[in-house]
Amino acid sequence: MFLLRSAFWLTVMFLIIAPKDFDLGKTAGEASRLALEAGRQAVVTEVLASDCDSLQCSGGKAALTVLSGNKLPSVDMPMQLNSSMPVPLPRPRPDRMG
């Protein structure tokens, strides 16, 4: 019962004290966007800072360098609108199946 009364009064006080012109959805969306951008930049910086000797590692670094300034292709255009990928067609039905 104590927890129920505490939750009730905390909710009432929050509704009284809470700022009225605060958009929680917009603030959360902006914080999420900034966190994703910072995380992506941290990963790219860490990968580019590492030393590598193989061609595969160098190719990965080159791809990250290109993608670090641009958006990923899947974000820009949905797969359904990308006409460069051929549509997979099913194999023809055998004659014995009618």
Short mmCIF file of N, CA, C and O in Angstrom, two decimals, residues 11-75:
data_model
loop_
_atom_site.label_atom_id
_atom_site.label_comp_id
_atom_site.label_asym_id
_atom_site.label_seq_id
_atom_site.Cartn_x
_atom_site.Cartn_y
_atom_site.Cartn_z
N THR A 11 3.33 10.86 -9.01
CA THR A 11 2.71 11.18 -10.30
C THR A 11 1.98 12.51 -10.24
O THR A 11 2.11 13.34 -11.15
N VAL A 12 1.26 12.75 -9.16
CA VAL A 12 0.55 14.03 -9.01
C VAL A 12 1.55 15.18 -8.97
O VAL A 12 1.35 16.21 -9.65
N MET A 13 2.61 15.05 -8.22
CA MET A 13 3.59 16.13 -8.13
C MET A 13 4.32 16.34 -9.46
O MET A 13 4.63 17.47 -9.82
N PHE A 14 4.58 15.27 -10.18
CA PHE A 14 5.21 15.44 -11.48
C PHE A 14 4.30 16.20 -12.43
O PHE A 14 4.76 17.07 -13.17
N LEU A 15 3.01 15.91 -12.41
CA LEU A 15 2.08 16.62 -13.28
C LEU A 15 1.98 18.09 -12.91
O LEU A 15 1.77 18.95 -13.77
N ILE A 16 2.14 18.41 -11.64
CA ILE A 16 2.08 19.81 -11.21
C ILE A 16 3.36 20.54 -11.56
O ILE A 16 3.33 21.68 -12.05
N ILE A 17 4.50 19.91 -11.35
CA ILE A 17 5.79 20.57 -11.50
C ILE A 17 6.35 20.47 -12.92
O ILE A 17 7.16 21.30 -13.34
N ALA A 18 5.93 19.52 -13.69
CA ALA A 18 6.51 19.26 -15.02
C ALA A 18 6.40 20.49 -15.92
O ALA A 18 5.39 21.19 -15.89
N PRO A 19 7.42 20.76 -16.72
CA PRO A 19 7.35 21.89 -17.66
C PRO A 19 6.29 21.63 -18.73
O PRO A 19 6.14 20.53 -19.23
N LYS A 20 5.56 22.66 -19.07
CA LYS A 20 4.44 22.51 -20.01
C LYS A 20 4.88 22.58 -21.48
O LYS A 20 4.23 22.05 -22.34
N ASP A 21 5.98 23.27 -21.77
CA ASP A 21 6.40 23.44 -23.16
C ASP A 21 7.53 22.48 -23.56
O ASP A 21 8.30 22.75 -24.44
N PHE A 22 7.59 21.35 -22.89
CA PHE A 22 8.65 20.37 -23.12
C PHE A 22 8.13 19.26 -24.01
O PHE A 22 7.15 18.60 -23.68
N ASP A 23 8.79 19.04 -25.17
CA ASP A 23 8.39 17.99 -26.10
C ASP A 23 9.31 16.79 -25.90
O ASP A 23 10.45 16.79 -26.38
N LEU A 24 8.84 15.81 -25.17
CA LEU A 24 9.67 14.65 -24.83
C LEU A 24 10.04 13.84 -26.07
O LEU A 24 11.17 13.36 -26.19
N GLY A 25 9.11 13.66 -27.00
CA GLY A 25 9.39 12.88 -28.21
C GLY A 25 10.47 13.52 -29.06
O GLY A 25 11.37 12.84 -29.57
N LYS A 26 10.40 14.83 -29.22
CA LYS A 26 11.41 15.54 -30.03
C LYS A 26 12.78 15.48 -29.37
O LYS A 26 13.79 15.24 -30.03
N THR A 27 12.81 15.67 -28.06
CA THR A 27 14.08 15.63 -27.33
C THR A 27 14.69 14.23 -27.37
O THR A 27 15.89 14.07 -27.58
N ALA A 28 13.87 13.20 -27.20
CA ALA A 28 14.37 11.82 -27.25
C ALA A 28 14.87 11.47 -28.65
O ALA A 28 15.89 10.80 -28.80
N GLY A 29 14.15 11.90 -29.67
CA GLY A 29 14.59 11.64 -31.04
C GLY A 29 15.91 12.32 -31.37
O GLY A 29 16.78 11.74 -32.01
N GLU A 30 16.07 13.55 -30.91
CA GLU A 30 17.32 14.28 -31.15
C GLU A 30 18.48 13.62 -30.40
O GLU A 30 19.58 13.48 -30.94
N ALA A 31 18.23 13.21 -29.14
CA ALA A 31 19.28 12.54 -28.37
C ALA A 31 19.66 11.22 -29.02
O ALA A 31 20.85 10.86 -29.07
N SER A 32 18.69 10.49 -29.54
CA SER A 32 18.96 9.23 -30.21
C SER A 32 19.79 9.44 -31.47
O SER A 32 20.74 8.71 -31.74
N ARG A 33 19.43 10.45 -32.25
CA ARG A 33 20.17 10.75 -33.47
C ARG A 33 21.61 11.12 -33.16
O ARG A 33 22.55 10.66 -33.81
N LEU A 34 21.81 11.96 -32.14
CA LEU A 34 23.16 12.36 -31.77
C LEU A 34 23.98 11.19 -31.24
O LEU A 34 25.17 11.08 -31.54
N ALA A 35 23.34 10.30 -30.48
CA ALA A 35 24.05 9.12 -29.95
C ALA A 35 24.47 8.19 -31.08
O ALA A 35 25.59 7.66 -31.08
N LEU A 36 23.59 7.96 -32.05
CA LEU A 36 23.94 7.10 -33.18
C LEU A 36 25.07 7.71 -34.01
O LEU A 36 25.99 7.01 -34.45
N GLU A 37 25.02 9.01 -34.23
CA GLU A 37 26.07 9.68 -35.00
C GLU A 37 27.41 9.61 -34.27
O GLU A 37 28.44 9.34 -34.88
N ALA A 38 27.39 9.83 -32.95
CA ALA A 38 28.63 9.76 -32.18
C ALA A 38 29.18 8.33 -32.16
O ALA A 38 30.40 8.13 -32.27
N GLY A 39 28.31 7.35 -32.03
CA GLY A 39 28.76 5.95 -32.05
C GLY A 39 29.36 5.55 -33.38
O GLY A 39 30.38 4.88 -33.44
N ARG A 40 28.71 5.98 -34.47
CA ARG A 40 29.23 5.67 -35.79
C ARG A 40 30.59 6.32 -36.00
O ARG A 40 31.53 5.69 -36.50
N GLN A 41 30.71 7.56 -35.57
CA GLN A 41 31.99 8.26 -35.73
C GLN A 41 33.08 7.61 -34.88
O GLN A 41 34.23 7.50 -35.32
N ALA A 42 32.73 7.16 -33.67
CA ALA A 42 33.72 6.51 -32.81
C ALA A 42 34.20 5.20 -33.43
O ALA A 42 35.39 4.88 -33.40
N VAL A 43 33.29 4.42 -34.00
CA VAL A 43 33.67 3.15 -34.63
C VAL A 43 34.57 3.40 -35.83
O VAL A 43 35.60 2.75 -36.00
N VAL A 44 34.20 4.36 -36.67
CA VAL A 44 35.00 4.66 -37.86
C VAL A 44 36.39 5.15 -37.46
O VAL A 44 37.40 4.71 -38.01
N THR A 45 36.45 6.02 -36.45
CA THR A 45 37.75 6.53 -36.00
C THR A 45 38.62 5.41 -35.45
O THR A 45 39.82 5.34 -35.75
N GLU A 46 38.03 4.51 -34.68
CA GLU A 46 38.79 3.41 -34.09
C GLU A 46 39.29 2.44 -35.16
O GLU A 46 40.42 1.97 -35.10
N VAL A 47 38.46 2.12 -36.12
CA VAL A 47 38.87 1.19 -37.18
C VAL A 47 39.94 1.82 -38.06
O VAL A 47 40.91 1.16 -38.44
N LEU A 48 39.78 3.09 -38.38
CA LEU A 48 40.78 3.74 -39.23
C LEU A 48 42.10 3.94 -38.52
O LEU A 48 43.14 4.03 -39.16
N ALA A 49 42.08 4.01 -37.19
CA ALA A 49 43.32 4.21 -36.43
C ALA A 49 44.13 2.92 -36.29
O ALA A 49 45.33 2.97 -36.03
N SER A 50 43.50 1.76 -36.47
CA SER A 50 44.22 0.50 -36.30
C SER A 50 45.15 0.24 -37.49
O SER A 50 44.89 0.65 -38.61
N ASP A 51 46.26 -0.44 -37.20
CA ASP A 51 47.23 -0.79 -38.25
C ASP A 51 46.86 -2.14 -38.84
O ASP A 51 46.46 -3.06 -38.14
N CYS A 52 47.00 -2.26 -40.16
CA CYS A 52 46.72 -3.54 -40.80
C CYS A 52 47.68 -3.74 -41.98
O CYS A 52 48.17 -2.78 -42.56
N ASP A 53 47.92 -5.00 -42.28
CA ASP A 53 48.83 -5.34 -43.37
C ASP A 53 48.14 -6.04 -44.52
O ASP A 53 48.69 -6.11 -45.62
N SER A 54 46.95 -6.56 -44.31
CA SER A 54 46.29 -7.34 -45.36
C SER A 54 45.49 -6.44 -46.29
O SER A 54 45.09 -5.33 -45.95
N LEU A 55 45.22 -6.97 -47.48
CA LEU A 55 44.44 -6.24 -48.47
C LEU A 55 42.98 -6.14 -48.03
O LEU A 55 42.33 -5.12 -48.26
N GLN A 56 42.47 -7.16 -47.35
CA GLN A 56 41.09 -7.14 -46.88
C GLN A 56 40.89 -6.01 -45.86
O GLN A 56 39.90 -5.30 -45.89
N CYS A 57 41.82 -5.84 -44.96
CA CYS A 57 41.74 -4.79 -43.96
C CYS A 57 41.81 -3.41 -44.62
O CYS A 57 41.06 -2.50 -44.27
N SER A 58 42.68 -3.27 -45.60
CA SER A 58 42.79 -2.00 -46.31
C SER A 58 41.52 -1.67 -47.08
O SER A 58 41.08 -0.52 -47.12
N GLY A 59 40.90 -2.69 -47.68
CA GLY A 59 39.64 -2.47 -48.38
C GLY A 59 38.53 -2.07 -47.44
O GLY A 59 37.70 -1.21 -47.75
N GLY A 60 38.50 -2.67 -46.26
CA GLY A 60 37.51 -2.29 -45.25
C GLY A 60 37.69 -0.86 -44.80
O GLY A 60 36.72 -0.12 -44.61
N LYS A 61 38.94 -0.45 -44.63
CA LYS A 61 39.20 0.93 -44.25
C LYS A 61 38.78 1.90 -45.35
O LYS A 61 38.22 2.96 -45.07
N ALA A 62 39.03 1.54 -46.59
CA ALA A 62 38.62 2.40 -47.69
C ALA A 62 37.10 2.53 -47.76
O ALA A 62 36.57 3.62 -47.97
N ALA A 63 36.40 1.43 -47.54
CA ALA A 63 34.93 1.47 -47.55
C ALA A 63 34.40 2.33 -46.40
O ALA A 63 33.47 3.11 -46.58
N LEU A 64 35.00 2.21 -45.22
CA LEU A 64 34.57 3.03 -44.10
C LEU A 64 34.86 4.51 -44.33
O LEU A 64 34.09 5.37 -43.92
N THR A 65 35.96 4.80 -44.99
CA THR A 65 36.28 6.18 -45.29
C THR A 65 35.23 6.79 -46.21
O THR A 65 34.78 7.92 -46.01
N VAL A 66 34.79 6.03 -47.19
CA VAL A 66 33.77 6.52 -48.12
C VAL A 66 32.43 6.66 -47.41
O VAL A 66 31.72 7.66 -47.58
N LEU A 67 32.07 5.67 -46.59
CA LEU A 67 30.77 5.68 -45.93
C LEU A 67 30.70 6.63 -44.74
O LEU A 67 29.60 6.99 -44.32
N SER A 68 31.84 7.05 -44.20
CA SER A 68 31.78 7.89 -43.01
C SER A 68 31.19 9.26 -43.32
O SER A 68 30.56 9.86 -42.46
N GLY A 69 31.33 9.74 -44.53
CA GLY A 69 30.76 11.03 -44.88
C GLY A 69 29.40 10.93 -45.52
O GLY A 69 28.66 11.90 -45.57
N ASN A 70 29.02 9.76 -45.99
CA ASN A 70 27.75 9.57 -46.69
C ASN A 70 26.83 8.68 -45.88
O ASN A 70 27.27 7.95 -45.00
N LYS A 71 25.56 8.73 -46.21
CA LYS A 71 24.61 7.81 -45.58
C LYS A 71 24.75 6.44 -46.23
O LYS A 71 25.21 6.32 -47.36
N LEU A 72 24.34 5.43 -45.51
CA LEU A 72 24.36 4.09 -46.07
C LEU A 72 23.31 3.97 -47.16
O LEU A 72 22.26 4.61 -47.09
N PRO A 73 23.55 3.17 -48.20
CA PRO A 73 22.57 3.06 -49.28
C PRO A 73 21.21 2.59 -48.82
O PRO A 73 20.19 3.00 -49.34
N SER A 74 21.15 1.72 -47.81
CA SER A 74 19.86 1.22 -47.36
C SER A 74 19.03 2.31 -46.67
O SER A 74 17.83 2.20 -46.59
N VAL A 75 19.69 3.35 -46.18
CA VAL A 75 18.97 4.43 -45.53
C VAL A 75 18.42 5.39 -46.57
O VAL A 75 17.33 5.92 -46.43
#
